[in-house]
């Protein structure tokens, strides 16, 4: 009985090793297959827009590059924070765009032109040909906007989205009726 028991234990151990090896191989194959398919799988959906892993990773890499070019050190912790922030901005953008469409908010080229002339965007201020002694020259900018229709169109297109969001926020803020007493009463109601 002892030798039969010992042989059956050896057989069980041998089968267990084979089984474990097969499980590991299967798991490895699954992980490798998932890596290949991962780029095409759906990561998430925001409103009507669906994002694959590949699309989102490209957006995220651009987001990392933008922040890195602005002096942000990309530690693992910072990448996690930026990943969350990037996704939240995609969600916010979808919400804003839906609200802009619902409210039919449009800005004319003249509205945008007036805003740009009053407050030139930072990206334009960095253009060397619009500077005098390494400082932004508003007169050169004004002349470029008047004389170069392609430049003017590019500047207007560059800021259109941001100014449209700004207009949405202004409309929402103007409709909010808030005073200190109502904030305090609401806080008091929510907190004992």
Tab-separated table of N, CA and C in Angstrom, residues 28-164:
chain	number	residue	atom	x	y	z
A	28	UNK	N	0.378	32.883	-20.724
A	28	UNK	CA	1.316	33.685	-21.499
A	28	UNK	C	0.778	33.930	-22.908
A	29	UNK	N	0.241	32.886	-23.517
A	29	UNK	CA	-0.335	33.024	-24.859
A	29	UNK	C	-1.510	34.000	-24.842
A	30	UNK	N	-2.324	33.919	-23.799
A	30	UNK	CA	-3.469	34.821	-23.670
A	30	UNK	C	-3.010	36.260	-23.527
A	31	UNK	N	-1.985	36.487	-22.697
A	31	UNK	CA	-1.464	37.843	-22.492
A	31	UNK	C	-0.885	38.384	-23.796
A	32	UNK	N	-0.109	37.571	-24.507
A	32	UNK	CA	0.476	38.025	-25.767
A	32	UNK	C	-0.592	38.310	-26.810
A	33	UNK	N	-1.585	37.464	-26.887
A	33	UNK	CA	-2.691	37.684	-27.820
A	33	UNK	C	-3.458	38.941	-27.436
A	34	UNK	N	-3.673	39.124	-26.153
A	34	UNK	CA	-4.392	40.314	-25.681
A	34	UNK	C	-3.613	41.569	-26.023
A	35	UNK	N	-2.274	41.516	-25.934
A	35	UNK	CA	-1.468	42.678	-26.269
A	35	UNK	C	-1.667	43.060	-27.733
A	36	UNK	N	-1.712	42.065	-28.611
A	36	UNK	CA	-1.899	42.340	-30.030
A	36	UNK	C	-3.287	42.902	-30.274
A	37	UNK	N	-4.303	42.311	-29.657
A	37	UNK	CA	-5.686	42.745	-29.855
A	37	UNK	C	-6.020	43.998	-29.061
A	38	UNK	N	-5.213	44.284	-28.035
A	38	UNK	CA	-5.515	45.372	-27.106
A	38	UNK	C	-5.694	46.711	-27.828
A	39	UNK	N	-4.865	46.975	-28.831
A	39	UNK	CA	-4.930	48.248	-29.528
A	39	UNK	C	-6.275	48.467	-30.211
A	40	UNK	N	-6.919	47.389	-30.648
A	40	UNK	CA	-8.179	47.522	-31.356
A	40	UNK	C	-9.401	47.385	-30.452
A	41	UNK	N	-9.178	46.933	-29.239
A	41	UNK	CA	-10.311	46.803	-28.320
A	41	UNK	C	-10.788	48.183	-27.895
A	42	UNK	N	-12.010	48.227	-27.452
A	42	UNK	CA	-12.611	49.484	-27.008
A	42	UNK	C	-12.167	49.778	-25.579
A	43	UNK	N	-11.606	50.956	-25.387
A	43	UNK	CA	-11.204	51.393	-24.060
A	43	UNK	C	-12.392	52.004	-23.327
A	44	UNK	N	-13.129	52.842	-24.044
A	44	UNK	CA	-14.268	53.495	-23.408
A	44	UNK	C	-15.076	54.274	-24.418
A	45	UNK	N	-16.213	54.712	-23.961
A	45	UNK	CA	-17.118	55.472	-24.817
A	45	UNK	C	-17.562	56.703	-24.051
A	46	UNK	N	-17.484	57.838	-24.715
A	46	UNK	CA	-17.927	59.092	-24.126
A	46	UNK	C	-18.969	59.656	-25.079
A	47	UNK	N	-20.204	59.688	-24.630
A	47	UNK	CA	-21.279	60.135	-25.513
A	47	UNK	C	-21.354	59.205	-26.706
A	48	UNK	N	-21.246	59.758	-27.899
A	48	UNK	CA	-21.286	58.953	-29.122
A	48	UNK	C	-19.898	58.580	-29.625
A	49	UNK	N	-18.846	59.062	-28.953
A	49	UNK	CA	-17.479	58.817	-29.408
A	49	UNK	C	-16.907	57.606	-28.675
A	50	UNK	N	-16.405	56.634	-29.447
A	50	UNK	CA	-15.787	55.435	-28.894
A	50	UNK	C	-14.280	55.550	-29.075
A	51	UNK	N	-13.523	55.222	-28.029
A	51	UNK	CA	-12.064	55.286	-28.062
A	51	UNK	C	-11.482	53.886	-27.937
A	52	UNK	N	-10.603	53.520	-28.870
A	52	UNK	CA	-9.867	52.262	-28.757
A	52	UNK	C	-8.625	52.540	-27.918
A	53	UNK	N	-7.963	51.467	-27.478
A	53	UNK	CA	-6.716	51.636	-26.743
A	53	UNK	C	-5.710	52.409	-27.589
A	54	UNK	N	-5.646	52.069	-28.873
A	54	UNK	CA	-4.682	52.709	-29.772
A	54	UNK	C	-4.945	54.209	-29.866
A	55	UNK	N	-6.199	54.593	-30.084
A	55	UNK	CA	-6.544	56.015	-30.185
A	55	UNK	C	-6.217	56.754	-28.894
A	56	UNK	N	-6.641	56.180	-27.771
A	56	UNK	CA	-6.424	56.869	-26.504
A	56	UNK	C	-4.935	56.958	-26.178
A	57	UNK	N	-4.175	55.896	-26.453
A	57	UNK	CA	-2.740	55.944	-26.175
A	57	UNK	C	-2.068	57.037	-26.994
A	58	UNK	N	-2.516	57.250	-28.227
A	58	UNK	CA	-1.961	58.324	-29.047
A	58	UNK	C	-2.310	59.688	-28.444
A	59	UNK	N	-3.551	59.851	-28.020
A	59	UNK	CA	-3.970	61.097	-27.365
A	59	UNK	C	-3.150	61.315	-26.102
A	60	UNK	N	-2.979	60.260	-25.319
A	60	UNK	CA	-2.245	60.351	-24.054
A	60	UNK	C	-0.780	60.684	-24.291
A	61	UNK	N	-0.157	60.073	-25.299
A	61	UNK	CA	1.244	60.382	-25.605
A	61	UNK	C	1.397	61.854	-25.995
A	62	UNK	N	0.465	62.366	-26.784
A	62	UNK	CA	0.496	63.787	-27.140
A	62	UNK	C	0.312	64.661	-25.898
A	63	UNK	N	-0.556	64.215	-25.003
A	63	UNK	CA	-0.817	64.944	-23.758
A	63	UNK	C	0.443	64.976	-22.898
A	64	UNK	N	1.125	63.815	-22.788
A	64	UNK	CA	2.387	63.749	-22.048
A	64	UNK	C	3.423	64.679	-22.675
A	65	UNK	N	3.536	64.639	-24.000
A	65	UNK	CA	4.518	65.477	-24.702
A	65	UNK	C	4.261	66.954	-24.461
A	66	UNK	N	2.985	67.335	-24.513
A	66	UNK	CA	2.629	68.743	-24.274
A	66	UNK	C	3.078	69.177	-22.887
A	67	UNK	N	2.753	68.372	-21.872
A	67	UNK	CA	3.111	68.742	-20.502
A	67	UNK	C	4.622	68.695	-20.286
A	68	UNK	N	5.280	67.737	-20.912
A	68	UNK	CA	6.733	67.641	-20.782
A	68	UNK	C	7.406	68.859	-21.427
A	69	UNK	N	6.874	69.308	-22.563
A	69	UNK	CA	7.450	70.487	-23.222
A	69	UNK	C	7.233	71.755	-22.407
A	70	UNK	N	6.290	71.702	-21.471
A	70	UNK	CA	6.046	72.839	-20.579
A	70	UNK	C	6.743	72.666	-19.228
A	71	UNK	N	7.739	71.762	-19.188
A	71	UNK	CA	8.576	71.631	-18.006
A	71	UNK	C	8.104	70.652	-16.944
A	72	UNK	N	7.094	69.866	-17.231
A	72	UNK	CA	6.591	68.894	-16.259
A	72	UNK	C	7.467	67.646	-16.318
A	73	UNK	N	7.949	67.200	-15.153
A	73	UNK	CA	8.741	65.980	-15.082
A	73	UNK	C	7.783	64.787	-15.021
A	74	UNK	N	7.922	63.857	-15.963
A	74	UNK	CA	6.981	62.749	-16.088
A	74	UNK	C	7.405	61.542	-15.256
A	75	UNK	N	7.158	61.615	-13.961
A	75	UNK	CA	7.362	60.465	-13.096
A	75	UNK	C	6.180	59.514	-13.283
A	76	UNK	N	6.303	58.294	-12.743
A	76	UNK	CA	5.181	57.352	-12.845
A	76	UNK	C	3.927	57.931	-12.206
A	77	UNK	N	4.092	58.571	-11.049
A	77	UNK	CA	2.947	59.174	-10.354
A	77	UNK	C	2.338	60.294	-11.191
A	78	UNK	N	3.196	61.122	-11.805
A	78	UNK	CA	2.701	62.230	-12.626
A	78	UNK	C	1.982	61.704	-13.860
A	79	UNK	N	2.486	60.611	-14.447
A	79	UNK	CA	1.818	60.010	-15.605
A	79	UNK	C	0.427	59.509	-15.228
A	80	UNK	N	0.302	58.927	-14.033
A	80	UNK	CA	-1.017	58.469	-13.579
A	80	UNK	C	-1.965	59.657	-13.443
A	81	UNK	N	-1.468	60.745	-12.838
A	81	UNK	CA	-2.296	61.945	-12.667
A	81	UNK	C	-2.710	62.518	-14.026
A	82	UNK	N	-1.752	62.596	-14.949
A	82	UNK	CA	-2.046	63.143	-16.272
A	82	UNK	C	-2.991	62.241	-17.054
A	83	UNK	N	-2.871	60.928	-16.872
A	83	UNK	CA	-3.784	59.996	-17.521
A	83	UNK	C	-5.216	60.273	-17.072
A	84	UNK	N	-5.409	60.399	-15.759
A	84	UNK	CA	-6.747	60.707	-15.230
A	84	UNK	C	-7.241	62.058	-15.739
A	85	UNK	N	-6.350	63.034	-15.724
A	85	UNK	CA	-6.705	64.382	-16.165
A	85	UNK	C	-7.067	64.382	-17.649
A	86	UNK	N	-6.319	63.640	-18.455
A	86	UNK	CA	-6.583	63.561	-19.895
A	86	UNK	C	-7.974	62.980	-20.150
A	87	UNK	N	-8.285	61.878	-19.459
A	87	UNK	CA	-9.598	61.248	-19.654
A	87	UNK	C	-10.721	62.191	-19.214
A	88	UNK	N	-10.519	62.863	-18.066
A	88	UNK	CA	-11.533	63.797	-17.581
A	88	UNK	C	-11.744	64.941	-18.580
A	89	UNK	N	-10.673	65.390	-19.220
A	89	UNK	CA	-10.804	66.453	-20.211
A	89	UNK	C	-11.552	65.971	-21.455
A	90	UNK	N	-11.333	64.717	-21.841
A	90	UNK	CA	-12.096	64.162	-22.962
A	90	UNK	C	-13.588	64.104	-22.622
A	91	UNK	N	-13.891	63.686	-21.397
A	91	UNK	CA	-15.290	63.637	-20.952
A	91	UNK	C	-15.875	65.052	-20.936
A	92	UNK	N	-15.135	65.990	-20.365
A	92	UNK	CA	-15.612	67.374	-20.285
A	92	UNK	C	-15.848	67.947	-21.676
A	93	UNK	N	-14.922	67.679	-22.571
A	93	UNK	CA	-15.056	68.193	-23.936
A	93	UNK	C	-16.335	67.673	-24.587
A	94	UNK	N	-16.642	66.406	-24.387
A	94	UNK	CA	-17.864	65.820	-24.948
A	94	UNK	C	-19.101	66.520	-24.369
A	95	UNK	N	-19.082	66.754	-23.070
A	95	UNK	CA	-20.205	67.435	-22.410
A	95	UNK	C	-20.340	68.866	-22.934
A	96	UNK	N	-19.205	69.576	-23.033
A	96	UNK	CA	-19.236	70.959	-23.520
A	96	UNK	C	-19.732	71.013	-24.962
A	97	UNK	N	-19.211	70.119	-25.799
A	97	UNK	CA	-19.614	70.121	-27.212
A	97	UNK	C	-21.109	69.844	-27.360
A	98	UNK	N	-21.633	68.935	-26.556
A	98	UNK	CA	-23.062	68.629	-26.603
A	98	UNK	C	-23.878	69.859	-26.178
A	99	UNK	N	-23.414	70.544	-25.153
A	99	UNK	CA	-24.128	71.732	-24.676
A	99	UNK	C	-24.036	72.879	-25.687
A	100	UNK	N	-22.886	73.011	-26.335
A	100	UNK	CA	-22.718	74.037	-27.372
A	100	UNK	C	-23.678	73.767	-28.526
A	101	UNK	N	-23.783	72.512	-28.927
A	101	UNK	CA	-24.705	72.148	-30.014
A	101	UNK	C	-26.149	72.383	-29.589
A	102	UNK	N	-26.484	72.005	-28.358
A	102	UNK	CA	-27.850	72.162	-27.847
A	102	UNK	C	-28.252	73.640	-27.812
A	103	UNK	N	-27.326	74.483	-27.383
A	103	UNK	CA	-27.614	75.911	-27.278
A	103	UNK	C	-27.354	76.665	-28.589
A	104	UNK	N	-26.848	75.945	-29.581
A	104	UNK	CA	-26.549	76.517	-30.899
A	104	UNK	C	-25.621	77.725	-30.783
A	105	UNK	N	-24.573	77.568	-30.002
A	105	UNK	CA	-23.609	78.651	-29.798
A	105	UNK	C	-22.659	78.691	-30.984
A	106	UNK	N	-22.581	79.828	-31.617
A	106	UNK	CA	-21.686	80.050	-32.748
A	106	UNK	C	-20.999	81.390	-32.544
A	107	UNK	N	-19.777	81.449	-32.970
A	107	UNK	CA	-19.037	82.704	-32.944
A	107	UNK	C	-18.706	83.090	-34.372
A	108	UNK	N	-18.943	84.322	-34.707
A	108	UNK	CA	-18.585	84.791	-36.050
A	108	UNK	C	-17.083	85.049	-36.082
A	109	UNK	N	-16.538	85.077	-37.274
A	109	UNK	CA	-15.112	85.390	-37.428
A	109	UNK	C	-14.805	86.775	-36.864
A	110	UNK	N	-15.747	87.698	-36.994
A	110	UNK	CA	-15.536	89.058	-36.481
A	110	UNK	C	-15.464	89.058	-34.950
A	111	UNK	N	-16.332	88.288	-34.304
A	111	UNK	CA	-16.284	88.187	-32.837
A	111	UNK	C	-14.920	87.659	-32.381
A	112	UNK	N	-14.476	86.606	-33.052
A	112	UNK	CA	-13.193	86.013	-32.687
A	112	UNK	C	-12.055	86.990	-32.986
A	113	UNK	N	-12.131	87.653	-34.130
A	113	UNK	CA	-11.111	88.647	-34.495
A	113	UNK	C	-11.004	89.725	-33.416
A	114	UNK	N	-12.141	90.234	-32.962
A	114	UNK	CA	-12.133	91.279	-31.929
A	114	UNK	C	-11.484	90.777	-30.640
A	115	UNK	N	-11.799	89.537	-30.256
A	115	UNK	CA	-11.216	88.967	-29.044
A	115	UNK	C	-9.712	88.773	-29.195
A	116	UNK	N	-9.305	88.279	-30.358
A	116	UNK	CA	-7.876	88.038	-30.619
A	116	UNK	C	-7.107	89.351	-30.597
A	117	UNK	N	-7.682	90.387	-31.185
A	117	UNK	CA	-6.993	91.683	-31.210
A	117	UNK	C	-6.900	92.293	-29.811
A	118	UNK	N	-7.923	92.079	-28.995
A	118	UNK	CA	-7.905	92.602	-27.627
A	118	UNK	C	-6.938	91.821	-26.743
A	119	UNK	N	-6.836	90.519	-27.001
A	119	UNK	CA	-5.981	89.668	-26.165
A	119	UNK	C	-5.366	88.567	-27.033
A	120	UNK	N	-4.233	88.853	-27.681
A	120	UNK	CA	-3.615	87.852	-28.557
A	120	UNK	C	-3.260	86.570	-27.778
A	121	UNK	N	-3.488	85.409	-28.390
A	121	UNK	CA	-3.185	84.155	-27.711
A	121	UNK	C	-1.682	83.972	-27.482
A	122	UNK	N	-1.345	83.210	-26.452
A	122	UNK	CA	0.057	82.990	-26.078
A	122	UNK	C	0.851	82.379	-27.232
A	123	UNK	N	0.231	81.465	-27.971
A	123	UNK	CA	0.928	80.832	-29.084
A	123	UNK	C	1.349	81.836	-30.142
A	124	UNK	N	0.561	82.857	-30.354
A	124	UNK	CA	0.876	83.899	-31.329
A	124	UNK	C	1.966	84.809	-30.775
A	125	UNK	N	1.923	85.073	-29.491
A	125	UNK	CA	2.930	85.949	-28.877
A	125	UNK	C	4.335	85.371	-28.974
A	126	UNK	N	4.430	84.060	-29.135
A	126	UNK	CA	5.737	83.409	-29.237
A	126	UNK	C	6.322	83.400	-30.641
A	127	UNK	N	5.571	83.867	-31.634
A	127	UNK	CA	6.066	83.885	-33.015
A	127	UNK	C	7.149	84.964	-33.135
A	128	UNK	N	8.349	84.549	-33.546
A	128	UNK	CA	9.518	85.459	-33.596
A	128	UNK	C	9.291	86.645	-34.534
A	129	UNK	N	8.629	86.415	-35.658
A	129	UNK	CA	8.427	87.505	-36.619
A	129	UNK	C	7.464	88.571	-36.107
A	130	UNK	N	6.769	88.281	-35.014
A	130	UNK	CA	5.849	89.258	-34.423
A	130	UNK	C	6.448	89.919	-33.184
A	131	UNK	N	7.761	89.799	-33.041
A	131	UNK	CA	8.438	90.348	-31.873
A	131	UNK	C	9.418	91.438	-32.279
A	132	UNK	N	9.628	92.344	-31.358
A	132	UNK	CA	10.652	93.369	-31.475
A	132	UNK	C	11.457	93.304	-30.187
A	133	UNK	N	12.760	93.130	-30.334
A	133	UNK	CA	13.646	92.972	-29.173
A	133	UNK	C	13.169	91.857	-28.245
A	134	UNK	N	12.783	90.716	-28.837
A	134	UNK	CA	12.327	89.519	-28.111
A	134	UNK	C	11.064	89.741	-27.285
A	135	UNK	N	10.300	90.776	-27.621
A	135	UNK	CA	9.018	91.033	-26.952
A	135	UNK	C	7.932	91.140	-28.006
A	136	UNK	N	6.756	90.617	-27.653
A	136	UNK	CA	5.626	90.649	-28.578
A	136	UNK	C	5.314	92.085	-28.968
A	137	UNK	N	5.184	92.318	-30.267
A	137	UNK	CA	4.908	93.645	-30.803
A	137	UNK	C	3.473	93.645	-31.339
A	138	UNK	N	2.569	94.293	-30.618
A	138	UNK	CA	1.156	94.305	-30.986
A	138	UNK	C	0.930	94.952	-32.351
A	139	UNK	N	1.750	95.938	-32.699
A	139	UNK	CA	1.604	96.594	-34.004
A	139	UNK	C	1.945	95.636	-35.140
A	140	UNK	N	3.003	94.828	-34.984
A	140	UNK	CA	3.351	93.828	-36.002
A	140	UNK	C	2.226	92.797	-36.123
A	141	UNK	N	1.663	92.440	-34.991
A	141	UNK	CA	0.559	91.476	-34.992
A	141	UNK	C	-0.638	92.049	-35.729
A	142	UNK	N	-0.978	93.291	-35.431
A	142	UNK	CA	-2.113	93.952	-36.072
A	142	UNK	C	-1.895	94.034	-37.575
A	143	UNK	N	-0.686	94.403	-37.988
A	143	UNK	CA	-0.359	94.501	-39.403
A	143	UNK	C	-0.460	93.136	-40.090
A	144	UNK	N	0.039	92.089	-39.430
A	144	UNK	CA	-0.033	90.737	-39.997
A	144	UNK	C	-1.485	90.291	-40.143
A	145	UNK	N	-2.313	90.614	-39.169
A	145	UNK	CA	-3.732	90.239	-39.228
A	145	UNK	C	-4.455	90.995	-40.351
A	146	UNK	N	-4.051	92.236	-40.610
A	146	UNK	CA	-4.687	93.027	-41.661
A	146	UNK	C	-4.199	92.648	-43.052
A	147	UNK	N	-2.928	92.317	-43.197
A	147	UNK	CA	-2.317	92.114	-44.515
A	147	UNK	C	-2.267	90.657	-44.971
A	148	UNK	N	-2.221	89.712	-44.043
A	148	UNK	CA	-2.029	88.297	-44.400
A	148	UNK	C	-3.298	87.506	-44.062
A	149	UNK	N	-4.136	87.298	-45.097
A	149	UNK	CA	-5.426	86.632	-44.869
A	149	UNK	C	-5.263	85.175	-44.415
A	150	UNK	N	-4.213	84.491	-44.869
A	150	UNK	CA	-3.972	83.108	-44.443
A	150	UNK	C	-3.591	83.071	-42.957
A	151	UNK	N	-2.712	83.981	-42.553
A	151	UNK	CA	-2.330	84.079	-41.142
A	151	UNK	C	-3.553	84.391	-40.283
A	152	UNK	N	-4.352	85.335	-40.718
A	152	UNK	CA	-5.563	85.727	-39.990
A	152	UNK	C	-6.499	84.526	-39.819
A	153	UNK	N	-6.727	83.783	-40.906
A	153	UNK	CA	-7.598	82.615	-40.849
A	153	UNK	C	-7.035	81.567	-39.885
A	154	UNK	N	-5.722	81.326	-39.951
A	154	UNK	CA	-5.096	80.342	-39.060
A	154	UNK	C	-5.230	80.737	-37.594
A	155	UNK	N	-5.056	82.001	-37.295
A	155	UNK	CA	-5.192	82.470	-35.906
A	155	UNK	C	-6.636	82.303	-35.440
A	156	UNK	N	-7.581	82.703	-36.271
A	156	UNK	CA	-9.005	82.597	-35.915
A	156	UNK	C	-9.395	81.140	-35.712
A	157	UNK	N	-8.958	80.258	-36.615
A	157	UNK	CA	-9.261	78.828	-36.473
A	157	UNK	C	-8.602	78.235	-35.230
A	158	UNK	N	-7.404	78.723	-34.918
A	158	UNK	CA	-6.646	78.232	-33.766
A	158	UNK	C	-7.388	78.477	-32.448
A	159	UNK	N	-8.050	79.620	-32.330
A	159	UNK	CA	-8.694	79.977	-31.061
A	159	UNK	C	-10.207	79.770	-31.052
A	160	UNK	N	-10.771	79.404	-32.183
A	160	UNK	CA	-12.234	79.278	-32.283
A	160	UNK	C	-12.818	78.373	-31.195
A	161	UNK	N	-12.264	77.178	-31.043
A	161	UNK	CA	-12.796	76.217	-30.077
A	161	UNK	C	-12.737	76.781	-28.649
A	162	UNK	N	-11.582	77.353	-28.280
A	162	UNK	CA	-11.442	77.888	-26.932
A	162	UNK	C	-12.420	79.031	-26.680
A	163	UNK	N	-12.569	79.918	-27.643
A	163	UNK	CA	-13.493	81.038	-27.470
A	163	UNK	C	-14.945	80.565	-27.447
A	164	UNK	N	-15.238	79.492	-28.156
A	164	UNK	CA	-16.589	78.930	-28.117
A	164	UNK	C	-16.874	78.374	-26.726
